[in-house]
Short mmCIF file of C-alpha atoms and ligand atoms in Angstrom, two decimals:
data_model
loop_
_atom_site.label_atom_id
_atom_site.label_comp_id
_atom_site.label_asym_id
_atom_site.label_seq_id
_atom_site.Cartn_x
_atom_site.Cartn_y
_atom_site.Cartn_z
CA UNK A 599 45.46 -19.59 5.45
CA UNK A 600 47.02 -20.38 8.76
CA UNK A 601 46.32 -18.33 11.64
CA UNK A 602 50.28 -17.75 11.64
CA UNK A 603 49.64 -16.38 8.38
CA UNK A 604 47.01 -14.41 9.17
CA UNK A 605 49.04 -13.04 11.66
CA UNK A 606 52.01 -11.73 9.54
CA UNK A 607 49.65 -10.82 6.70
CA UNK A 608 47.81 -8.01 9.24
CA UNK A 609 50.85 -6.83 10.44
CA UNK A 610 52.67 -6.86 6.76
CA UNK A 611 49.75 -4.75 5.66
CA UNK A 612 49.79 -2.24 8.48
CA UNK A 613 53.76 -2.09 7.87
CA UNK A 614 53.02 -1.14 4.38
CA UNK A 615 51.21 1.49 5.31
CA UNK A 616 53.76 3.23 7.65
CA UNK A 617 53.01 1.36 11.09
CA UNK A 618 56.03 0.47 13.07
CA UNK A 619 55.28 -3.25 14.17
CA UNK A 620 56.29 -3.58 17.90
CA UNK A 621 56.16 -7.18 19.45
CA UNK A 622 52.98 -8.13 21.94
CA UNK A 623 53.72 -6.02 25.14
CA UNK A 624 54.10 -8.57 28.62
CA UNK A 625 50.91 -9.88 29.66
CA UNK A 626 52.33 -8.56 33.09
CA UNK A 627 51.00 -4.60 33.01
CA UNK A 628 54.03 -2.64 33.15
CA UNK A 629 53.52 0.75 36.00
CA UNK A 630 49.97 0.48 35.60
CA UNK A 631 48.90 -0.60 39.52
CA UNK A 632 44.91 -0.17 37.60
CA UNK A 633 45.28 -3.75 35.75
CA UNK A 634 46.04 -6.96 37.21
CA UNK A 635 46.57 -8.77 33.68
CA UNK A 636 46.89 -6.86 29.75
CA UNK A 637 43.49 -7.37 28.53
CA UNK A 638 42.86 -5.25 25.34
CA UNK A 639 45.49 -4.36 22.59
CA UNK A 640 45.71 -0.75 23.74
CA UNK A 641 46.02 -1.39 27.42
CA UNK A 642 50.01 -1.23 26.82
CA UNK A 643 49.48 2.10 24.85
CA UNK A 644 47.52 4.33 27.36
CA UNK A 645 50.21 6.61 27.97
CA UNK A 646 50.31 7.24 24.41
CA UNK A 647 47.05 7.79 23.69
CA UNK A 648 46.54 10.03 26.73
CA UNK A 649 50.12 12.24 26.19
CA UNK A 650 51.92 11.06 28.68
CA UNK A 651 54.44 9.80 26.89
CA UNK A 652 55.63 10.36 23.39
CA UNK A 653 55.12 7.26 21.49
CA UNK A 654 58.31 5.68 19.31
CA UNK A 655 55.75 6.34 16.13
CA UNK A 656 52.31 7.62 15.92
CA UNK A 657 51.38 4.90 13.43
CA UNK A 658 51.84 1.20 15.40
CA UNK A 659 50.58 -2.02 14.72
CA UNK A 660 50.48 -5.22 17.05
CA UNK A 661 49.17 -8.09 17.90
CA UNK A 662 48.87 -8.09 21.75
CA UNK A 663 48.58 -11.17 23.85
CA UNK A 664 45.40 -10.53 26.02
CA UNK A 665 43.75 -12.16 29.19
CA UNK A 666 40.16 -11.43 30.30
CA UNK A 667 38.59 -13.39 32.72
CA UNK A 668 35.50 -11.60 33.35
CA UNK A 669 33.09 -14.14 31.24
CA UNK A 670 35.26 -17.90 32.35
CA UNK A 671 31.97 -19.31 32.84
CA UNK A 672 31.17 -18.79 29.18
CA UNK A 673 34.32 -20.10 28.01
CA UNK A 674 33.78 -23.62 26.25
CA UNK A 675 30.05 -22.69 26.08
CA UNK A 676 30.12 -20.48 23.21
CA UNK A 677 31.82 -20.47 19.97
CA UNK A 678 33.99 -17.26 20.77
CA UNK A 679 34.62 -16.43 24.53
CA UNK A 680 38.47 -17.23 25.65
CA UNK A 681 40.04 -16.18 28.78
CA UNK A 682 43.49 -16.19 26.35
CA UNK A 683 43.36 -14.65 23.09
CA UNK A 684 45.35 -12.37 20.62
CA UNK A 685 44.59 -9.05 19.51
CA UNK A 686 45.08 -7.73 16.10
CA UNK A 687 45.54 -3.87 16.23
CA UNK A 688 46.55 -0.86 14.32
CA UNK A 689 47.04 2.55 16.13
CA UNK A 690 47.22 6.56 15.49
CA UNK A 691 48.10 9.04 17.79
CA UNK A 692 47.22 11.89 17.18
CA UNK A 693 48.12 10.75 13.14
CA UNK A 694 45.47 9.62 10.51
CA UNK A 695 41.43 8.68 12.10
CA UNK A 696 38.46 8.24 10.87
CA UNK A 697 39.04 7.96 6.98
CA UNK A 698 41.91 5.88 6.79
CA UNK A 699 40.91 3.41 9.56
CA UNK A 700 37.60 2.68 7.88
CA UNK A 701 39.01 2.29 4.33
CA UNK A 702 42.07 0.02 5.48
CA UNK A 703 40.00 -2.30 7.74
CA UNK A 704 37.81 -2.33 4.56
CA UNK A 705 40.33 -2.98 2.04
CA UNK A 706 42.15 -5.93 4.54
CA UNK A 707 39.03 -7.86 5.00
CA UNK A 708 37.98 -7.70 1.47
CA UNK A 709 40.67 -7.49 -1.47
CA UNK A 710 41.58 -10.48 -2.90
CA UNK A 711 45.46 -9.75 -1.72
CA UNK A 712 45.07 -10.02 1.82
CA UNK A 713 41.93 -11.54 3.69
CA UNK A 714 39.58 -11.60 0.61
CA UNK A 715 36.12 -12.05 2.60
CA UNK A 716 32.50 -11.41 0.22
CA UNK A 717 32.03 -7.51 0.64
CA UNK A 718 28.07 -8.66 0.79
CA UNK A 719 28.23 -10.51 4.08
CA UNK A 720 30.01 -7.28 6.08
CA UNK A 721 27.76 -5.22 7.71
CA UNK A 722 29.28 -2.09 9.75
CA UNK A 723 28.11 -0.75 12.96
CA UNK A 724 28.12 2.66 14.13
CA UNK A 725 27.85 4.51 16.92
CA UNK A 726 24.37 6.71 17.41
CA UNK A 727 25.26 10.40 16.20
CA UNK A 728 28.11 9.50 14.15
CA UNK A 729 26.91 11.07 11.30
CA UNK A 730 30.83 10.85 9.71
CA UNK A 731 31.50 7.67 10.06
CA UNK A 732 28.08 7.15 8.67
CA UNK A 733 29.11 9.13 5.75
CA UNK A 734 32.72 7.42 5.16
CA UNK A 735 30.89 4.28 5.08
CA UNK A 736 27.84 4.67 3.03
CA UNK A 737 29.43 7.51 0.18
CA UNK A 738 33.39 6.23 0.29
CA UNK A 739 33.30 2.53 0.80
CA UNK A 740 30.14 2.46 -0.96
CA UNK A 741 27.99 0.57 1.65
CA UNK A 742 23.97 0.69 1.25
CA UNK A 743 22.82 2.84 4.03
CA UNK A 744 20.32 0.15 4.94
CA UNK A 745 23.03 -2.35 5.35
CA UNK A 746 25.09 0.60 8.04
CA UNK A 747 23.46 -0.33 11.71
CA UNK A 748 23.45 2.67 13.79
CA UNK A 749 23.24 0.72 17.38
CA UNK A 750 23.59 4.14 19.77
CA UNK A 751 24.31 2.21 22.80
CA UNK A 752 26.88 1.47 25.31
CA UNK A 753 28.11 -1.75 22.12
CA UNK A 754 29.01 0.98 20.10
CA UNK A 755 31.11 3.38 22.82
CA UNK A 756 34.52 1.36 23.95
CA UNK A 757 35.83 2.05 27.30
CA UNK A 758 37.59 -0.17 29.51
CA UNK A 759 37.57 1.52 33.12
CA UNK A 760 39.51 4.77 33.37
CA UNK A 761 41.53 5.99 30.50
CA UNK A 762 41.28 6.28 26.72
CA UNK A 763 37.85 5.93 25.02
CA UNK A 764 35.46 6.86 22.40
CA UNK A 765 32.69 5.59 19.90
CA UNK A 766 33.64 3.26 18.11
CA UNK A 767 32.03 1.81 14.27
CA UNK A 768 32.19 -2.48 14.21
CA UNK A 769 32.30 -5.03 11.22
CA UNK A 770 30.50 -7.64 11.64
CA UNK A 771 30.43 -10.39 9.11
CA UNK A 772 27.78 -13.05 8.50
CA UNK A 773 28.40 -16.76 8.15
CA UNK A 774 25.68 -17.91 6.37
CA UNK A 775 22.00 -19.57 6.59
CA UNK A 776 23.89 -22.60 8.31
CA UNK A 777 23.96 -20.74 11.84
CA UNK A 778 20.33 -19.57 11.50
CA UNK A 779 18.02 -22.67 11.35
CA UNK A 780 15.03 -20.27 11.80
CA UNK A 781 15.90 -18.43 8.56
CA UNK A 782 15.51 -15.16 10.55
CA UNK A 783 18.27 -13.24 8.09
CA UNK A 784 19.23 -9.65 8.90
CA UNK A 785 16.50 -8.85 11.98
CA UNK A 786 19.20 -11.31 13.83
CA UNK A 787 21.55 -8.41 13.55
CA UNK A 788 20.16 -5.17 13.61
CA UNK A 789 17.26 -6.70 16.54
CA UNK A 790 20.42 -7.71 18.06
CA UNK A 791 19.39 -11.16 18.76
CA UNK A 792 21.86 -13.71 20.32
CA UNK A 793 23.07 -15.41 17.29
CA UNK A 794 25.91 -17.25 15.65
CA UNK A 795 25.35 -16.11 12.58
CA UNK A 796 26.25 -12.11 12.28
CA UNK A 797 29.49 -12.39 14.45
CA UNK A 798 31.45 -8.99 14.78
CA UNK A 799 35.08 -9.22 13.87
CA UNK A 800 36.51 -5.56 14.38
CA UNK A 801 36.28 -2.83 16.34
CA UNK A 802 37.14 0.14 15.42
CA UNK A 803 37.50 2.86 18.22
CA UNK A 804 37.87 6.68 17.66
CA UNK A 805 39.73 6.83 20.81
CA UNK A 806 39.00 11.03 21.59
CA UNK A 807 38.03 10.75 25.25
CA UNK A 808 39.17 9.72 28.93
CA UNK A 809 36.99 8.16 30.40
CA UNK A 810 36.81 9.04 34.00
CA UNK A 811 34.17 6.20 35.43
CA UNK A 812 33.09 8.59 38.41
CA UNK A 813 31.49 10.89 36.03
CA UNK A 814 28.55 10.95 33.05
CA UNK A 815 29.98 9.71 29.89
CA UNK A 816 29.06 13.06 28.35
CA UNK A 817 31.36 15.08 30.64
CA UNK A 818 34.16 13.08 29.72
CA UNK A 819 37.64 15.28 28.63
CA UNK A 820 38.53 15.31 25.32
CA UNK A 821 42.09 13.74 25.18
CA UNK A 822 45.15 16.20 23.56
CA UNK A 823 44.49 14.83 20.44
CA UNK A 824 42.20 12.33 18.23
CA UNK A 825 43.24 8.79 18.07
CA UNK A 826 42.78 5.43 16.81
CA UNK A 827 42.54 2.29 18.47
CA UNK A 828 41.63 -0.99 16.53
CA UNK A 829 41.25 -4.68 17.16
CA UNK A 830 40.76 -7.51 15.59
CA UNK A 831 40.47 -11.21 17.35
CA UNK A 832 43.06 -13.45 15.82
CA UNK A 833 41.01 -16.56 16.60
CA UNK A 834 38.13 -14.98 15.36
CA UNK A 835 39.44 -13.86 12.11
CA UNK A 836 40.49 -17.37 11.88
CA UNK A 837 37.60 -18.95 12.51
CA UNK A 838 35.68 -17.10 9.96
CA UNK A 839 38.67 -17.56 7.24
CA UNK A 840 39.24 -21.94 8.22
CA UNK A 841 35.74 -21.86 7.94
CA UNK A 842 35.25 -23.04 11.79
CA UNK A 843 32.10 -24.10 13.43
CA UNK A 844 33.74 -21.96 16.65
CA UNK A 845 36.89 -20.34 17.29
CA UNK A 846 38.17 -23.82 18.33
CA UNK A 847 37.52 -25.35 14.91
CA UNK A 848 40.86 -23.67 13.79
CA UNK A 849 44.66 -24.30 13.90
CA UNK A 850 44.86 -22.35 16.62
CA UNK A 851 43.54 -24.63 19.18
CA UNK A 852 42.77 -28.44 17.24
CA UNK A 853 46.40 -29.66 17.89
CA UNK A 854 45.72 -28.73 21.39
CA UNK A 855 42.21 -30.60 21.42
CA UNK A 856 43.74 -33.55 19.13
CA UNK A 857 46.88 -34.08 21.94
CA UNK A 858 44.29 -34.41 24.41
CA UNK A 859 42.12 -36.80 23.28
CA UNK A 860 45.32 -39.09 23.37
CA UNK A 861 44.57 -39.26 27.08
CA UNK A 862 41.07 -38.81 27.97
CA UNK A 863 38.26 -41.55 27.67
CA UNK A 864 36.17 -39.75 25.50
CA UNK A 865 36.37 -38.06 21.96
CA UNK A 866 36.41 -33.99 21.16
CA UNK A 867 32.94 -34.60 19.68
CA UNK A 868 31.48 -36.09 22.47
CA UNK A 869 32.46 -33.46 25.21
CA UNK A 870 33.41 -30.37 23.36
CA UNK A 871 32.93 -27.68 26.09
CA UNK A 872 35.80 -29.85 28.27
CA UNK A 873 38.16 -30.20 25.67
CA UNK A 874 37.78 -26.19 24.67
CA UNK A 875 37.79 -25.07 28.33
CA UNK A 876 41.05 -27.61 28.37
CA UNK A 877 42.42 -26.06 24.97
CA UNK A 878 41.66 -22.26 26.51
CA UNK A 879 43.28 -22.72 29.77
CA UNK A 880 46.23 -24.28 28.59
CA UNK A 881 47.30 -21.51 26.32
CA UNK A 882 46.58 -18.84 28.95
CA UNK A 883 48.52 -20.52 31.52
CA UNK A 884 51.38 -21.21 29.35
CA UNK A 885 51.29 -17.44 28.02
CA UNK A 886 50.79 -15.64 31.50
CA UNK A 887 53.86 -17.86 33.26
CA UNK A 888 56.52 -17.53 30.26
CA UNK A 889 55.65 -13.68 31.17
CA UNK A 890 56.43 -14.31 34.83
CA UNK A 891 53.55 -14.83 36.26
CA UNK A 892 53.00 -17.30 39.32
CA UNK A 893 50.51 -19.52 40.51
CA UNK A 894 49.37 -17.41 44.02
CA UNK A 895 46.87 -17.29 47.03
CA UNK A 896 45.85 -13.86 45.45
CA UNK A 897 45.68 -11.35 42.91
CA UNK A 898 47.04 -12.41 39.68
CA UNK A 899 48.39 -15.39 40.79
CA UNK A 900 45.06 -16.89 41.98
CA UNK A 901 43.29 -15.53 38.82
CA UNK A 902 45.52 -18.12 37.53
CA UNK A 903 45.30 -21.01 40.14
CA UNK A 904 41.54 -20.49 39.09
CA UNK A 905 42.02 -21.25 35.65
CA UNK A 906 44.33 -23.94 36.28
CA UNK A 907 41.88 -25.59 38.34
CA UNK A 908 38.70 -25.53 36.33
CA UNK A 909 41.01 -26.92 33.44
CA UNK A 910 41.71 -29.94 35.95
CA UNK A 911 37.80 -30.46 36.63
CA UNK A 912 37.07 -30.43 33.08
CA UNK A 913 39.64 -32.82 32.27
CA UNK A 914 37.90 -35.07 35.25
CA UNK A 915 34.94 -35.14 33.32
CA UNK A 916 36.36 -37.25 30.16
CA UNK A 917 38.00 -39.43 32.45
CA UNK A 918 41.81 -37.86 32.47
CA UNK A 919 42.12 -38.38 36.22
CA UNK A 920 45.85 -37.33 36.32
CA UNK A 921 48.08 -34.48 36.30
CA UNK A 922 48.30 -34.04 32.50
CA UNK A 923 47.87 -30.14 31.47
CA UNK A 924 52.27 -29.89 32.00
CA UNK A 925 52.13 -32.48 28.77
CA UNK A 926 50.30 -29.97 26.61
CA UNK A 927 52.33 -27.17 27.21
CA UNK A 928 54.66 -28.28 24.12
CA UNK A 929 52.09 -28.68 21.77
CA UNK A 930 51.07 -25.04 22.73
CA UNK A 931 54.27 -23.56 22.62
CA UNK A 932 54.82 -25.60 18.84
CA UNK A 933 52.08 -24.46 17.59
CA UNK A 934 52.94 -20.36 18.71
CA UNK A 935 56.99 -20.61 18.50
CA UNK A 936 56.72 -19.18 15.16
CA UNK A 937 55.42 -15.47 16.45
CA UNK A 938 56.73 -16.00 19.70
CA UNK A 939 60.13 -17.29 19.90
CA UNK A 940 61.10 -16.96 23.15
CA UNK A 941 58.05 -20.09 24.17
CA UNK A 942 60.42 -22.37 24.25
CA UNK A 943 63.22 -21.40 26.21
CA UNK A 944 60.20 -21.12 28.95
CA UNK A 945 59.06 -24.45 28.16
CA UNK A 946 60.99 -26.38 30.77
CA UNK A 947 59.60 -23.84 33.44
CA UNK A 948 56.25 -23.67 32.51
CA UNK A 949 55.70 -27.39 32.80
CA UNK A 950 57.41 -27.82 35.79
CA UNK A 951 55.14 -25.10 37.16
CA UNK A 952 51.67 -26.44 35.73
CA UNK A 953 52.81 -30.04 37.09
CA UNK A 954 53.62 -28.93 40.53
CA UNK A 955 50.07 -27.17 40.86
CA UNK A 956 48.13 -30.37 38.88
CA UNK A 957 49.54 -32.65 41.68
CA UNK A 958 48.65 -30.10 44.26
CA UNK A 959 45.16 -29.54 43.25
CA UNK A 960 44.55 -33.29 42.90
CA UNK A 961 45.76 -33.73 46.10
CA UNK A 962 43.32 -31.52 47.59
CA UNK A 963 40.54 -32.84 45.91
CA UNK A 964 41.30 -36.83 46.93
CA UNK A 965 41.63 -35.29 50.72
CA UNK A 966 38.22 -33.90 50.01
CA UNK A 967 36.19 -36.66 48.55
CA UNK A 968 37.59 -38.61 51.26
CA UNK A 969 36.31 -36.42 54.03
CA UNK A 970 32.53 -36.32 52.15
CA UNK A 971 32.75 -39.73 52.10
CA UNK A 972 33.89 -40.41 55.76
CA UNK A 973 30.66 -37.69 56.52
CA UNK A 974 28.42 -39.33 54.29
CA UNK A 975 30.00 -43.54 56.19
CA UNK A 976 29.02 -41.52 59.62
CA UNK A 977 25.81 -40.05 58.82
CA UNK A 978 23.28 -42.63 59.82
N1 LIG B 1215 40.16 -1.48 22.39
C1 LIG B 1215 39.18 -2.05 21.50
C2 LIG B 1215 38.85 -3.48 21.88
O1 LIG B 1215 39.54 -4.08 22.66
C3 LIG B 1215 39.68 -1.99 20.08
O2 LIG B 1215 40.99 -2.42 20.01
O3 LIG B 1215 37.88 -3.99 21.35
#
């Protein structure tokens, strides 16, 4: 399965089951002056989940174009940290909760219909007290209770600064013996040892609360009513079903990585953190600027100008000494058209953008070297 595929076939099966499908919101936060960039599936939602404004359905599902930035160092270092990726998500407010979220992330991941994963290698999460999620998962999906984690700590409680929050019950699904050369099995997951091999792939959040950061989480305000809030990592997903060493192993990113080893010195396998801090950058670039964004000197802008620029260091490093992230803005945009139509008419804009700033930023950097190494001529 593609990760297109993939795609449609979580929001086909949330359709089915009475979700309106709305397209990803703007990665550009619309009246909320609290986020710089949209960074979880239900950031564009908050209103709805709060009751500030009546939602066009209180079943939605989406996949939401997201941005974090908070972990760029990791990104290219670890099999699943992105500053750009896409969030799969089905929503209530105020509708259906705990049941029916459980039993349809259940049935997606595992009937032979849609996803069609090994019901033996998911293990739930839950959070501490959560006796009824406990319940739905151990006496209606049938799952041993010493296969249900109970974690009771801040992993299993999502919040996101101020606003809609709640504990939350994760599948996590494991990939096999291959990613554990100690042979450590199941104490890498419920010791919660750093580990590729138990990787979670959904959250689940029973989204009750507001979270109001200035106060204990138990004094937290129950919201008007209960509601749910999923999401599910589209490269992830696809990493697990392509059978990927990382998230970068997939569809989603290799035509990016294969375009650039047309022009750099080295190959992917020989300097994979550049070519999937390249791959990353590129795709959040070219999303955040067909939304409008700009390059800046601050704020969002400069988040960006960061981004840009590490992508231009790492390309350095396997010898691509040129402005050449504009080139692989087409293979980005052919390789998302399909979900997102309106990539190309931004094409022409993007790369003219992403050029402009490449020649910039190398320009800065020649001046530089050349001051070091006038310094370094005058030192003695
Ligand atoms: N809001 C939760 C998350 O981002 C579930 O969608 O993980």
């Amino acid at each position: 399965m593609t990760g297109n595929e993939i795609r449609k076939k979580f929001l086909k099966f949330f359709q089915d089951r009475g979700h309106l499908m709305l397209p990803s919101a703007s990665l550009i936060p619309q009246d909320d002056p609290t986020l710089l960039i949209i960074g979880a599936g239900m950031a564009p939602f908050k209103p709805f989940f709060t009751g500030k404004m009546k939602p066009p359905a209180t079943r939605i599902t989406t996949c939401q174009k997201c941005v974090r930035t908070g972990d760029i160092e990791n990104v290219g270092r670890t099999a699943r940290h992105h500053t750009y990726f896409e969030m799969l998500g089905n929503f209530s407010f105020g509708d259906y909760f705990k049941h029916e979220a459980i039993a349809w992330s259940w049935e997606f991941l595992t009937s032979p219909k849609w996803v069609g994963l090994d019901p033996d290698r998911l293990y739930p999460s839950i959070y501490l007290d959560d006796d009824e999620a406990f319940e739905i998962w151990n006496k209606e999906i049938g799952i041993p209770e010493e296969r249900i984690f109970r974690f009771g700590k801040e992993d299993n409680f999502w919040e996101h600064g101020a606003g809609p929050c709640g504990p939350c019950s994760e599948i996590y699904y494991d990939r096999g013996e291959k990613y554990d050369p100690d042979h450590i099995g199941e104490r890498l997951f419920f010791e919660e040892m750093e580990n590729d091999r138990y990787v979670e792939i959904w959250n689940i959040v029973f989204s009750q609360f507001d979270c109001d950061p200035t106060i204990d989480r138990k004094d937290y305000k129950e919201l008007p009513h209960k509601n749910i809030d999923t999401g599910m990592g589209l490269e992830r997903i696809t990493s697990i079903i392509q059978e990927g060493e990382t998230n970068f192993d997939t569809d989603l990113f290799l035509p990016i990585i294969h375009a650039t080893e047309e022009l750099a010195d080295v190959k992917y396998a020989e300097d994979k953190m550049a070519y999937r801090v390249i791959a990353d950058h590129i795709r959040t670039v070219t999303f955040a600027l067909s939304d409008g964004a700009m390059f800046d000197r601050a704020g969002r802008g400069y988040v960006l100008r960061r981004i840009l620029r590490r992508a231009v260091r790492y390309g350095k490093n396997i010898g691509i000494d040129k402005p050449f992230l504009y080139t692989l803005v087409d293979v980005v945009v052919d390789n998302m058209k399909e979900f997102y139509d309106y990539l190309p008419e931004k094409a022409e804009f993007v790369k003219e953008a992403v050029k402009k700033e490449e020649v910039a930023f190398h320009k800065t950097l020649s001046q530089g070297e050349k001051k070091i190494k006038d310094v370094i001529a005058h030192s003695d």
